[in-house]
């Protein structure tokens, strides 16, 4: 698979909900402690069945060029061969943030 064909599934927690999104570019941001996600991928417009959850996410991220996600909110990042359905679900259970070290002062 060529580097241009890479697809990532990014799962993160935002306001007591678990977001599962697909994107073409994921990397560490210049902003300390954040992950930068670009080029979100949503389902094909040619499909007959429309998922209202995915449509809501598509509208939410319609004008987003890149998103900065706090590293402690990230649950998982997978490199996948095909995109899937973007979705939001309620976070169930107790999730504790991983402690982050304090950066040294410059």
JSON list of C-alpha atoms in Angstrom, two decimals:
[
{"chain": "A", "resi": 1, "resn": "UNK", "atom": "CA", "xyz": [0.00, 0.00, 0.00]},
{"chain": "A", "resi": 2, "resn": "UNK", "atom": "CA", "xyz": [1.49, 3.35, -1.03]},
{"chain": "A", "resi": 3, "resn": "UNK", "atom": "CA", "xyz": [1.87, 6.06, 1.60]},
{"chain": "A", "resi": 4, "resn": "UNK", "atom": "CA", "xyz": [-0.78, 8.17, -0.20]},
{"chain": "A", "resi": 5, "resn": "UNK", "atom": "CA", "xyz": [-3.32, 5.36, 0.22]},
{"chain": "A", "resi": 6, "resn": "UNK", "atom": "CA", "xyz": [-3.02, 5.15, 4.00]},
{"chain": "A", "resi": 7, "resn": "UNK", "atom": "CA", "xyz": [-6.19, 5.36, 6.03]},
{"chain": "A", "resi": 8, "resn": "UNK", "atom": "CA", "xyz": [-6.43, 5.66, 9.82]},
{"chain": "A", "resi": 9, "resn": "UNK", "atom": "CA", "xyz": [-9.25, 4.93, 12.23]},
{"chain": "A", "resi": 10, "resn": "UNK", "atom": "CA", "xyz": [-8.96, 7.35, 15.16]},
{"chain": "A", "resi": 11, "resn": "UNK", "atom": "CA", "xyz": [-10.96, 6.62, 18.30]},
{"chain": "A", "resi": 12, "resn": "UNK", "atom": "CA", "xyz": [-11.05, 9.32, 20.98]},
{"chain": "A", "resi": 13, "resn": "UNK", "atom": "CA", "xyz": [-13.21, 10.58, 23.84]},
{"chain": "A", "resi": 14, "resn": "UNK", "atom": "CA", "xyz": [-14.93, 13.96, 23.61]},
{"chain": "A", "resi": 15, "resn": "UNK", "atom": "CA", "xyz": [-17.46, 15.19, 26.20]},
{"chain": "A", "resi": 16, "resn": "UNK", "atom": "CA", "xyz": [-18.47, 11.73, 27.50]},
{"chain": "A", "resi": 17, "resn": "UNK", "atom": "CA", "xyz": [-18.79, 10.33, 24.00]},
{"chain": "A", "resi": 18, "resn": "UNK", "atom": "CA", "xyz": [-16.52, 8.05, 22.00]},
{"chain": "A", "resi": 19, "resn": "UNK", "atom": "CA", "xyz": [-15.82, 9.30, 18.48]},
{"chain": "A", "resi": 20, "resn": "UNK", "atom": "CA", "xyz": [-14.64, 6.91, 15.77]},
{"chain": "A", "resi": 21, "resn": "UNK", "atom": "CA", "xyz": [-13.46, 8.77, 12.67]},
{"chain": "A", "resi": 22, "resn": "UNK", "atom": "CA", "xyz": [-11.46, 7.91, 9.56]},
{"chain": "A", "resi": 23, "resn": "UNK", "atom": "CA", "xyz": [-8.73, 10.17, 8.25]},
{"chain": "A", "resi": 24, "resn": "UNK", "atom": "CA", "xyz": [-5.87, 10.15, 5.75]},
{"chain": "A", "resi": 25, "resn": "UNK", "atom": "CA", "xyz": [-3.29, 11.98, 7.89]},
{"chain": "A", "resi": 26, "resn": "UNK", "atom": "CA", "xyz": [-2.55, 11.60, 11.61]},
{"chain": "A", "resi": 27, "resn": "UNK", "atom": "CA", "xyz": [0.58, 12.96, 13.26]},
{"chain": "A", "resi": 28, "resn": "UNK", "atom": "CA", "xyz": [1.96, 14.74, 16.30]},
{"chain": "A", "resi": 29, "resn": "UNK", "atom": "CA", "xyz": [1.09, 18.42, 16.34]},
{"chain": "A", "resi": 30, "resn": "UNK", "atom": "CA", "xyz": [3.38, 21.37, 16.93]},
{"chain": "A", "resi": 31, "resn": "UNK", "atom": "CA", "xyz": [1.06, 22.15, 19.84]},
{"chain": "A", "resi": 32, "resn": "UNK", "atom": "CA", "xyz": [2.47, 20.18, 22.76]},
{"chain": "A", "resi": 33, "resn": "UNK", "atom": "CA", "xyz": [0.22, 17.32, 23.85]},
{"chain": "A", "resi": 34, "resn": "UNK", "atom": "CA", "xyz": [-2.03, 17.31, 20.80]},
{"chain": "A", "resi": 35, "resn": "UNK", "atom": "CA", "xyz": [-2.49, 14.98, 17.85]},
{"chain": "A", "resi": 36, "resn": "UNK", "atom": "CA", "xyz": [-3.26, 16.54, 14.46]},
{"chain": "A", "resi": 37, "resn": "UNK", "atom": "CA", "xyz": [-5.83, 14.79, 12.26]},
{"chain": "A", "resi": 38, "resn": "UNK", "atom": "CA", "xyz": [-6.44, 15.90, 8.67]},
{"chain": "A", "resi": 39, "resn": "UNK", "atom": "CA", "xyz": [-8.55, 14.88, 5.65]},
{"chain": "A", "resi": 40, "resn": "UNK", "atom": "CA", "xyz": [-11.50, 13.18, 7.31]},
{"chain": "A", "resi": 41, "resn": "UNK", "atom": "CA", "xyz": [-13.12, 10.45, 5.22]},
{"chain": "A", "resi": 42, "resn": "UNK", "atom": "CA", "xyz": [-16.84, 9.72, 5.35]},
{"chain": "A", "resi": 43, "resn": "UNK", "atom": "CA", "xyz": [-18.97, 7.17, 3.48]},
{"chain": "A", "resi": 44, "resn": "UNK", "atom": "CA", "xyz": [-19.63, 7.32, -0.25]},
{"chain": "A", "resi": 45, "resn": "UNK", "atom": "CA", "xyz": [-22.39, 9.62, -1.41]},
{"chain": "A", "resi": 46, "resn": "UNK", "atom": "CA", "xyz": [-23.47, 6.95, -3.91]},
{"chain": "A", "resi": 47, "resn": "UNK", "atom": "CA", "xyz": [-24.74, 4.63, -1.15]},
{"chain": "A", "resi": 48, "resn": "UNK", "atom": "CA", "xyz": [-28.52, 4.30, -0.93]},
{"chain": "A", "resi": 49, "resn": "UNK", "atom": "CA", "xyz": [-28.65, 3.85, 2.84]},
{"chain": "A", "resi": 50, "resn": "UNK", "atom": "CA", "xyz": [-27.74, 6.97, 4.82]},
{"chain": "A", "resi": 51, "resn": "UNK", "atom": "CA", "xyz": [-26.59, 6.61, 8.43]},
{"chain": "A", "resi": 52, "resn": "UNK", "atom": "CA", "xyz": [-27.95, 9.57, 10.45]},
{"chain": "A", "resi": 53, "resn": "UNK", "atom": "CA", "xyz": [-25.07, 9.31, 12.96]},
{"chain": "A", "resi": 54, "resn": "UNK", "atom": "CA", "xyz": [-22.48, 9.56, 10.21]},
{"chain": "A", "resi": 55, "resn": "UNK", "atom": "CA", "xyz": [-24.37, 12.44, 8.58]},
{"chain": "A", "resi": 56, "resn": "UNK", "atom": "CA", "xyz": [-24.30, 14.33, 11.89]},
{"chain": "A", "resi": 57, "resn": "UNK", "atom": "CA", "xyz": [-20.52, 13.83, 12.12]},
{"chain": "A", "resi": 58, "resn": "UNK", "atom": "CA", "xyz": [-20.10, 14.84, 8.47]},
{"chain": "A", "resi": 59, "resn": "UNK", "atom": "CA", "xyz": [-21.91, 18.10, 9.20]},
{"chain": "A", "resi": 60, "resn": "UNK", "atom": "CA", "xyz": [-19.92, 18.66, 12.40]},
{"chain": "A", "resi": 61, "resn": "UNK", "atom": "CA", "xyz": [-16.60, 18.27, 10.57]},
{"chain": "A", "resi": 62, "resn": "UNK", "atom": "CA", "xyz": [-17.69, 19.75, 7.22]},
{"chain": "A", "resi": 63, "resn": "UNK", "atom": "CA", "xyz": [-15.54, 22.89, 7.35]},
{"chain": "A", "resi": 64, "resn": "UNK", "atom": "CA", "xyz": [-12.71, 21.42, 9.44]},
{"chain": "A", "resi": 65, "resn": "UNK", "atom": "CA", "xyz": [-9.33, 21.50, 7.70]},
{"chain": "A", "resi": 66, "resn": "UNK", "atom": "CA", "xyz": [-7.50, 19.83, 10.60]},
{"chain": "A", "resi": 67, "resn": "UNK", "atom": "CA", "xyz": [-8.46, 18.84, 14.12]},
{"chain": "A", "resi": 68, "resn": "UNK", "atom": "CA", "xyz": [-6.24, 18.93, 17.20]},
{"chain": "A", "resi": 69, "resn": "UNK", "atom": "CA", "xyz": [-7.11, 16.16, 19.65]},
{"chain": "A", "resi": 70, "resn": "UNK", "atom": "CA", "xyz": [-5.55, 16.02, 23.13]},
{"chain": "A", "resi": 71, "resn": "UNK", "atom": "CA", "xyz": [-3.29, 12.96, 23.35]},
{"chain": "A", "resi": 72, "resn": "UNK", "atom": "CA", "xyz": [-4.86, 11.87, 26.64]},
{"chain": "A", "resi": 73, "resn": "UNK", "atom": "CA", "xyz": [-8.27, 11.70, 24.91]},
{"chain": "A", "resi": 74, "resn": "UNK", "atom": "CA", "xyz": [-7.04, 9.25, 22.25]},
{"chain": "A", "resi": 75, "resn": "UNK", "atom": "CA", "xyz": [-8.13, 5.67, 22.88]},
{"chain": "A", "resi": 76, "resn": "UNK", "atom": "CA", "xyz": [-6.69, 4.03, 19.78]},
{"chain": "A", "resi": 77, "resn": "UNK", "atom": "CA", "xyz": [-5.32, 4.67, 16.30]},
{"chain": "A", "resi": 78, "resn": "UNK", "atom": "CA", "xyz": [-5.36, 1.93, 13.66]},
{"chain": "A", "resi": 79, "resn": "UNK", "atom": "CA", "xyz": [-4.03, 1.93, 10.13]},
{"chain": "A", "resi": 80, "resn": "UNK", "atom": "CA", "xyz": [-6.79, 0.29, 8.09]},
{"chain": "A", "resi": 81, "resn": "UNK", "atom": "CA", "xyz": [-7.12, -0.84, 4.49]},
{"chain": "A", "resi": 82, "resn": "UNK", "atom": "CA", "xyz": [-10.65, 0.53, 3.95]},
{"chain": "A", "resi": 83, "resn": "UNK", "atom": "CA", "xyz": [-12.68, 3.29, 5.52]},
{"chain": "A", "resi": 84, "resn": "UNK", "atom": "CA", "xyz": [-15.67, 2.38, 7.64]},
{"chain": "A", "resi": 85, "resn": "UNK", "atom": "CA", "xyz": [-18.64, 4.15, 9.13]},
{"chain": "A", "resi": 86, "resn": "UNK", "atom": "CA", "xyz": [-17.81, 7.12, 11.33]},
{"chain": "A", "resi": 87, "resn": "UNK", "atom": "CA", "xyz": [-19.81, 7.00, 14.55]},
{"chain": "A", "resi": 88, "resn": "UNK", "atom": "CA", "xyz": [-20.34, 8.46, 17.99]},
{"chain": "A", "resi": 89, "resn": "UNK", "atom": "CA", "xyz": [-21.33, 6.38, 20.99]},
{"chain": "A", "resi": 90, "resn": "UNK", "atom": "CA", "xyz": [-21.72, 7.03, 24.70]},
{"chain": "A", "resi": 91, "resn": "UNK", "atom": "CA", "xyz": [-18.62, 6.39, 26.80]},
{"chain": "A", "resi": 92, "resn": "UNK", "atom": "CA", "xyz": [-19.50, 3.62, 29.22]},
{"chain": "A", "resi": 93, "resn": "UNK", "atom": "CA", "xyz": [-17.45, 2.75, 32.26]},
{"chain": "A", "resi": 94, "resn": "UNK", "atom": "CA", "xyz": [-14.67, 4.71, 33.87]},
{"chain": "A", "resi": 95, "resn": "UNK", "atom": "CA", "xyz": [-11.81, 5.99, 31.76]},
{"chain": "A", "resi": 96, "resn": "UNK", "atom": "CA", "xyz": [-8.80, 7.47, 33.49]},
{"chain": "A", "resi": 97, "resn": "UNK", "atom": "CA", "xyz": [-6.44, 9.77, 31.63]},
{"chain": "A", "resi": 98, "resn": "UNK", "atom": "CA", "xyz": [-2.85, 8.64, 31.34]},
{"chain": "A", "resi": 99, "resn": "UNK", "atom": "CA", "xyz": [-0.67, 11.01, 33.38]},
{"chain": "A", "resi": 100, "resn": "UNK", "atom": "CA", "xyz": [1.34, 13.33, 31.15]},
{"chain": "A", "resi": 101, "resn": "UNK", "atom": "CA", "xyz": [4.71, 14.75, 32.20]},
{"chain": "A", "resi": 102, "resn": "UNK", "atom": "CA", "xyz": [5.06, 18.50, 32.53]},
{"chain": "A", "resi": 103, "resn": "UNK", "atom": "CA", "xyz": [7.28, 19.95, 29.76]},
{"chain": "A", "resi": 104, "resn": "UNK", "atom": "CA", "xyz": [10.48, 21.66, 30.86]},
{"chain": "A", "resi": 105, "resn": "UNK", "atom": "CA", "xyz": [10.48, 25.46, 30.83]},
{"chain": "A", "resi": 106, "resn": "UNK", "atom": "CA", "xyz": [12.44, 26.99, 27.98]}
]
